[in-house]
Tab-separated table of N, CA and C in Angstrom:
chain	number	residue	atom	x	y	z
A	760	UNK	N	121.107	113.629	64.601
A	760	UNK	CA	122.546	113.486	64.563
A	760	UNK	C	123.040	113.937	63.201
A	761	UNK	N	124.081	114.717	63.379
A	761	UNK	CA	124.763	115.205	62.023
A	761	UNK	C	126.278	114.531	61.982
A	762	UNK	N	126.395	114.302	60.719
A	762	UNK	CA	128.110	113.702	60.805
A	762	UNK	C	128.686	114.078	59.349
A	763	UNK	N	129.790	114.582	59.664
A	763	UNK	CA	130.890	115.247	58.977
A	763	UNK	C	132.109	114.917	58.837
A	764	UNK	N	132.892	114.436	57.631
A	764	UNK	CA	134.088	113.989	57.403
A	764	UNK	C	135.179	115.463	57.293
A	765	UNK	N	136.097	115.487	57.346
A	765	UNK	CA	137.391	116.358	57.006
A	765	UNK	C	136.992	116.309	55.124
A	766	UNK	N	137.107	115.272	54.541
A	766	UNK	CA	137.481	115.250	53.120
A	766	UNK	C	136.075	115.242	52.309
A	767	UNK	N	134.898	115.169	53.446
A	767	UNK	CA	133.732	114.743	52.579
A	767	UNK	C	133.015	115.431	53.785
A	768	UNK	N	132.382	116.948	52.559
A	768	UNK	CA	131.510	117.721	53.828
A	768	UNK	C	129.878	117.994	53.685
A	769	UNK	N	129.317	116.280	52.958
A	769	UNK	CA	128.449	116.141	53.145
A	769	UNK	C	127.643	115.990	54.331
A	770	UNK	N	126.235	115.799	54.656
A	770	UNK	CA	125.953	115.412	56.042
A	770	UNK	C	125.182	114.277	55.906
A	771	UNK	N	124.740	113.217	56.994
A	771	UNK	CA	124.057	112.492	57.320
A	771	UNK	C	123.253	112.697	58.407
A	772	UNK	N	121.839	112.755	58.008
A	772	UNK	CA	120.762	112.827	59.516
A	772	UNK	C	120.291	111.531	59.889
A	773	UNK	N	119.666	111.945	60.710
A	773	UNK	CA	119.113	110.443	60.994
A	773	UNK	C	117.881	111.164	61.701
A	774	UNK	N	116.652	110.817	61.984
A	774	UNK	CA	115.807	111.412	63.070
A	774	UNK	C	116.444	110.697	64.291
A	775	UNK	N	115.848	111.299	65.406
A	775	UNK	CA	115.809	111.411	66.595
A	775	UNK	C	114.978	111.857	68.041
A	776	UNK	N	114.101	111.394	68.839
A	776	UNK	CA	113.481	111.848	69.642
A	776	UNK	C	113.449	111.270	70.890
A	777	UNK	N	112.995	112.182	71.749
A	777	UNK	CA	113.599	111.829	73.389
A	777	UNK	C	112.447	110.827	73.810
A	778	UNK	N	111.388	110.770	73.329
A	778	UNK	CA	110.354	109.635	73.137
A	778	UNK	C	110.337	107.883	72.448
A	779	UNK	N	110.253	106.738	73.001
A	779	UNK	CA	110.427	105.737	72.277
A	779	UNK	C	109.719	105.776	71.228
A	780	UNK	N	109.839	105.204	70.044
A	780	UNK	CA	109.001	104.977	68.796
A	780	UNK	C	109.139	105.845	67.520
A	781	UNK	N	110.239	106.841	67.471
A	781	UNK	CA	110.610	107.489	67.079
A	781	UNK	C	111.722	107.009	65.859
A	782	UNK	N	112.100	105.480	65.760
A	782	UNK	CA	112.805	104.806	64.833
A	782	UNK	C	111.648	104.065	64.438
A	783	UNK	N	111.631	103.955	63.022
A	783	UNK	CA	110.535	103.478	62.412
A	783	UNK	C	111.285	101.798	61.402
A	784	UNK	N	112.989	102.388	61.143
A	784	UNK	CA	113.528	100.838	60.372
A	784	UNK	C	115.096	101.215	60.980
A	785	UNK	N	115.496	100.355	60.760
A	785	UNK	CA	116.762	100.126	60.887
A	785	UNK	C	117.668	101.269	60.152
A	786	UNK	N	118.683	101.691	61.222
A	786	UNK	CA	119.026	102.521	60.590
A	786	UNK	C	120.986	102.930	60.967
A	787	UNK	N	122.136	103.503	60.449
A	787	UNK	CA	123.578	102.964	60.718
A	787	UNK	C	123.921	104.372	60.190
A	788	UNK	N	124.764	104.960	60.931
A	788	UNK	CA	125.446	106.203	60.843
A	788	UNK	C	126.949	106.273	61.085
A	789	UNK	N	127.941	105.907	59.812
A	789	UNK	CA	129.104	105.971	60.349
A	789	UNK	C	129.568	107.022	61.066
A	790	UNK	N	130.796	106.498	62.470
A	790	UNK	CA	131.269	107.662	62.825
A	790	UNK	C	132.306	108.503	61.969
A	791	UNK	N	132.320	109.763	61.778
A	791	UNK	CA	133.461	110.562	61.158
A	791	UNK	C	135.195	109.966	61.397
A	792	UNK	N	135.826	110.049	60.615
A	792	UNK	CA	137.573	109.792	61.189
A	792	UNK	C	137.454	108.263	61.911
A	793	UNK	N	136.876	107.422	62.275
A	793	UNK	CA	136.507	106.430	62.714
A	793	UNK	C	135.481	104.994	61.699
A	794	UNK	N	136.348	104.841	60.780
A	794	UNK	CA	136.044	103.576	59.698
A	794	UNK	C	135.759	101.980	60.953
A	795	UNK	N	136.378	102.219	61.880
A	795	UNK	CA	135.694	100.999	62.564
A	795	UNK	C	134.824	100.918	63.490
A	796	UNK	N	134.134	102.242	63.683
A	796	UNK	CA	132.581	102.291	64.485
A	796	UNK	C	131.586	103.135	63.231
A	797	UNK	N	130.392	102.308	63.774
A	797	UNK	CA	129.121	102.665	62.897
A	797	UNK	C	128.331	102.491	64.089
A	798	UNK	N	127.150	103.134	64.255
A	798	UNK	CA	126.253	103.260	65.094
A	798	UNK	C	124.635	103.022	64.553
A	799	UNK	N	124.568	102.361	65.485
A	799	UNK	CA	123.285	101.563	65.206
A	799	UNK	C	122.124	101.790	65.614
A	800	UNK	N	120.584	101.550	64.950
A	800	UNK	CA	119.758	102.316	65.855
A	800	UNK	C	118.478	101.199	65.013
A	801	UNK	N	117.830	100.873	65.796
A	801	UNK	CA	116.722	100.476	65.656
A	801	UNK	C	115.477	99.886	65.992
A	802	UNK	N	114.058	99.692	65.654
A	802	UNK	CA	113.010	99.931	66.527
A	802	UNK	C	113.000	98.497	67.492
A	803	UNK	N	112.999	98.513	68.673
A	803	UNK	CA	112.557	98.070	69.920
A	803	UNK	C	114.192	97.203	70.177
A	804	UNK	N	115.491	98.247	70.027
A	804	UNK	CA	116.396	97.795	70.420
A	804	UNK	C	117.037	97.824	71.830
A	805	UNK	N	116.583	96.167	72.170
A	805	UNK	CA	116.489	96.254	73.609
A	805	UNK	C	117.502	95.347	74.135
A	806	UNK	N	118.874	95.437	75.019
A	806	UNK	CA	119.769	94.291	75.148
A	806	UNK	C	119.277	93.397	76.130
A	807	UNK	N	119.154	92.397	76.203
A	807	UNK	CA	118.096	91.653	76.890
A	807	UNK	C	119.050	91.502	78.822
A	808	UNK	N	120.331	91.573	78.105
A	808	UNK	CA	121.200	91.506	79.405
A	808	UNK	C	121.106	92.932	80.593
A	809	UNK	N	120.341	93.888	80.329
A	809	UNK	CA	120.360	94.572	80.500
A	809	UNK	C	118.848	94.956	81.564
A	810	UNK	N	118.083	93.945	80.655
A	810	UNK	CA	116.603	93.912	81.132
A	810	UNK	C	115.871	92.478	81.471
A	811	UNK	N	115.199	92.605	82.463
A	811	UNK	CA	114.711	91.488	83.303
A	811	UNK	C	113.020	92.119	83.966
A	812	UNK	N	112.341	93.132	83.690
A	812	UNK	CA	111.309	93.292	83.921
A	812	UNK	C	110.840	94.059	83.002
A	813	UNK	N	109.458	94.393	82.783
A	813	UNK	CA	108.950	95.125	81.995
A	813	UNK	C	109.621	97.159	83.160
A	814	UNK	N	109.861	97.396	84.713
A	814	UNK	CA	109.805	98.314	85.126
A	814	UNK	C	111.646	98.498	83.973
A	815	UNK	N	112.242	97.771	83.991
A	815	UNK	CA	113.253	98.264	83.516
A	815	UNK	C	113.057	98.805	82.499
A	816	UNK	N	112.043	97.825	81.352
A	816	UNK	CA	111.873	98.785	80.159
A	816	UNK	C	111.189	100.645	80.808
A	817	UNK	N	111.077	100.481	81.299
A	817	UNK	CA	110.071	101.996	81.962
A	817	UNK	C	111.168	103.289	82.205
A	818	UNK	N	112.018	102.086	83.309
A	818	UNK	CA	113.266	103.044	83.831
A	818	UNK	C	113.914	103.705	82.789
A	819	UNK	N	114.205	102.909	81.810
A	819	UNK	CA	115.306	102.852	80.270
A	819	UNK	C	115.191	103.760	79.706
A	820	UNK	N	113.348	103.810	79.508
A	820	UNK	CA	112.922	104.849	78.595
A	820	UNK	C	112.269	104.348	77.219
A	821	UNK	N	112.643	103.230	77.623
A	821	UNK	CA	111.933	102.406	76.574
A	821	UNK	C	110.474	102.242	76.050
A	822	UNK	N	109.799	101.824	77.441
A	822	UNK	CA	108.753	102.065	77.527
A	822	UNK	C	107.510	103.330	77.537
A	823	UNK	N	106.780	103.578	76.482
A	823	UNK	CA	106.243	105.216	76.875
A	823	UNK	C	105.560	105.291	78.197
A	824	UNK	N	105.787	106.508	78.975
A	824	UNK	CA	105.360	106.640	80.240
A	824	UNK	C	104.111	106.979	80.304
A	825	UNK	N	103.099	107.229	78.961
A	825	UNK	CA	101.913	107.308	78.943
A	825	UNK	C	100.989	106.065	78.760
A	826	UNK	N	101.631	104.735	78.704
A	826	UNK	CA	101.145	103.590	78.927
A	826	UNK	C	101.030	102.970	80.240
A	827	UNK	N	101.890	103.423	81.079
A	827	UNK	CA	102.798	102.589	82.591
A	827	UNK	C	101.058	102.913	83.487
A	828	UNK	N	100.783	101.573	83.360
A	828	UNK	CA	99.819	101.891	84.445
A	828	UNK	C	99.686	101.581	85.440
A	829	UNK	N	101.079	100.741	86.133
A	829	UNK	CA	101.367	100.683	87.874
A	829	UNK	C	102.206	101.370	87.442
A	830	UNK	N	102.867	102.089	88.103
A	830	UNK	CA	104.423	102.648	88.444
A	830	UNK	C	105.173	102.650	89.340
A	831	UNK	N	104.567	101.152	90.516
A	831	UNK	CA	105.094	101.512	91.972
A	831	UNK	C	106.311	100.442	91.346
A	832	UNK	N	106.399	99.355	90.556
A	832	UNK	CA	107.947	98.573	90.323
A	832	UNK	C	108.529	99.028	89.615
A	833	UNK	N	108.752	100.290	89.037
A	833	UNK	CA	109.760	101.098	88.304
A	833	UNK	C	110.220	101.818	90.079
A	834	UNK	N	109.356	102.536	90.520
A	834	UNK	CA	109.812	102.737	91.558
A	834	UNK	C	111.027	101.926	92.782
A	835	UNK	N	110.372	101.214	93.015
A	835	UNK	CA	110.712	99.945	93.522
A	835	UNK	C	112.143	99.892	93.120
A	836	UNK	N	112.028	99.795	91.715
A	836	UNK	CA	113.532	99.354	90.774
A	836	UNK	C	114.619	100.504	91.174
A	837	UNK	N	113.810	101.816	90.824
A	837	UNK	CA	114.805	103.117	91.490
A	837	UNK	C	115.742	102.893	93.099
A	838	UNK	N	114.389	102.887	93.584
A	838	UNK	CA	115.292	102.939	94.995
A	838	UNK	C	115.915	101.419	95.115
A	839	UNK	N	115.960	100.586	94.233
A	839	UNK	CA	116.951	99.447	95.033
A	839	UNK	C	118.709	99.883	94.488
A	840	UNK	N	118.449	100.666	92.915
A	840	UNK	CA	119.853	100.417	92.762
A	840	UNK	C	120.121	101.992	93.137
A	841	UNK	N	119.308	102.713	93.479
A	841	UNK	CA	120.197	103.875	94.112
A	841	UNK	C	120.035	104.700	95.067
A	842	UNK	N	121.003	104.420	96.266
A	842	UNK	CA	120.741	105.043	97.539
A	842	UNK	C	120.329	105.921	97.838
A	843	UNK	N	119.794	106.076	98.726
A	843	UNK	CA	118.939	106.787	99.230
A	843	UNK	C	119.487	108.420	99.518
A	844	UNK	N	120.812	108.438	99.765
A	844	UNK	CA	121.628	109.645	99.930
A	844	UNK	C	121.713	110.099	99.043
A	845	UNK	N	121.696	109.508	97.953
A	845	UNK	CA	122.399	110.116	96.298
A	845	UNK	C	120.834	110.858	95.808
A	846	UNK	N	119.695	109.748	95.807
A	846	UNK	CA	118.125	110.221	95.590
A	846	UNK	C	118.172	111.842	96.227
A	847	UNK	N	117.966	111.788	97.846
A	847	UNK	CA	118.130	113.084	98.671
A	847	UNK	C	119.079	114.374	98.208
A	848	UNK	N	120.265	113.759	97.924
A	848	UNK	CA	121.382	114.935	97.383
A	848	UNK	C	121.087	115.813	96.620
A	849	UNK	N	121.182	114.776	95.015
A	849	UNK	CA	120.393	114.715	93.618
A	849	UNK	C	118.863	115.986	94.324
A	850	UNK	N	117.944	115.467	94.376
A	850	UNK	CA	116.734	116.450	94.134
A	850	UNK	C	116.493	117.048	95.377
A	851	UNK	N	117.526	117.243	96.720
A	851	UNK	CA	117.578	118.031	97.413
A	851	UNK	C	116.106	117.812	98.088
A	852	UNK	N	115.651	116.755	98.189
A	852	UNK	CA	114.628	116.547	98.952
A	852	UNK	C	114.972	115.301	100.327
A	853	UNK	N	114.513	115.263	101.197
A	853	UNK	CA	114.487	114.283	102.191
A	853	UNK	C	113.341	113.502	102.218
A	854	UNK	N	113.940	112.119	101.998
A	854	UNK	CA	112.829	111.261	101.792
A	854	UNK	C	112.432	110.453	103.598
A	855	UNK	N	111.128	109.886	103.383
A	855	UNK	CA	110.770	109.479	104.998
A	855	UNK	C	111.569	108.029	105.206
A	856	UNK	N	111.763	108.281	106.317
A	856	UNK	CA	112.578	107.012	106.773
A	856	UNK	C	111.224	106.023	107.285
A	857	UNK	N	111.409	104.865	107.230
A	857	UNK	CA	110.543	103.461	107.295
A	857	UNK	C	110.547	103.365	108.723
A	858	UNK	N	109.248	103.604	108.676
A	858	UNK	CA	108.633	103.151	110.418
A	858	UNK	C	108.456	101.745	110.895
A	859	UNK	N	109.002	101.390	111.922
A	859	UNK	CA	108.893	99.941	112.534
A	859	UNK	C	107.739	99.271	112.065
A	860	UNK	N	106.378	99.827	111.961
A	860	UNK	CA	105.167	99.033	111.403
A	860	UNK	C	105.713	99.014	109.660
A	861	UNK	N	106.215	99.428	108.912
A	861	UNK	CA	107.041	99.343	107.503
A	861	UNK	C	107.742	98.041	107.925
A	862	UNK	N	108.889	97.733	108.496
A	862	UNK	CA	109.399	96.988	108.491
A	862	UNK	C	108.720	95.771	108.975
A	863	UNK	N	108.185	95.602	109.857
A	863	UNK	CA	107.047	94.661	110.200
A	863	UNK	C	106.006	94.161	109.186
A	864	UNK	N	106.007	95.085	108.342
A	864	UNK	CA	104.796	94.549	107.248
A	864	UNK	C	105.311	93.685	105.623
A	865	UNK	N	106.998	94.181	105.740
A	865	UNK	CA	107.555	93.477	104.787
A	865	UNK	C	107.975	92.338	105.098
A	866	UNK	N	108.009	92.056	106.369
A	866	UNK	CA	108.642	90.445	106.342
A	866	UNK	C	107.641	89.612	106.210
């Protein structure tokens, strides 16, 4: 992240990576033209309201995906909060519809 004032055309970085673990301390980047937001960043910042299983940490991104060694309740987690039409649309694939012995085996 780079940030730039009008009157002050210094910069501020910060690292950044699309991988968790990539913040090593605490770290605050004011926004430009905006004295009442600062942005916050730091290691294992997780809102707890947000998360209720370890698959959520997975979903989030939180979790590295080179650790996940079930992956069927991240799954699980996917298809409950998003339909099945939107899944299909989205990656243009058709997923199998649940055979009577499926439904029979979950109750």
């Amino acid at each position: 992240l780079v940030a730039a004032t009008k009157n002050d055309h210094s910069s501020h970085r910060v690292g950044v990576a699309s991988q968790p673990g990539k913040t090593k301390h605490f770290q605050t980047l004011p926004v430009p033209d905006r004295p009442d937001i600062t942005l916050c960043d730091c290691p294992g910042l997780v809102f707890p309201s947000f998360v209720s299983s370890g698959a959520d940490l997975i979903v989030a991104g939180v979790f590295p995906l080179t650790q996940v060694r079930d992956f069927w309740p991240s799954v699980e987690l996917v298809v409950q909060r998003i339909p099945r039409v939107v899944l299909e649309a989205f990656y243009g694939i058709e997923l199998p519809r649940p055979s009577s012995l499926d439904a029979a085996m979950s109750t």
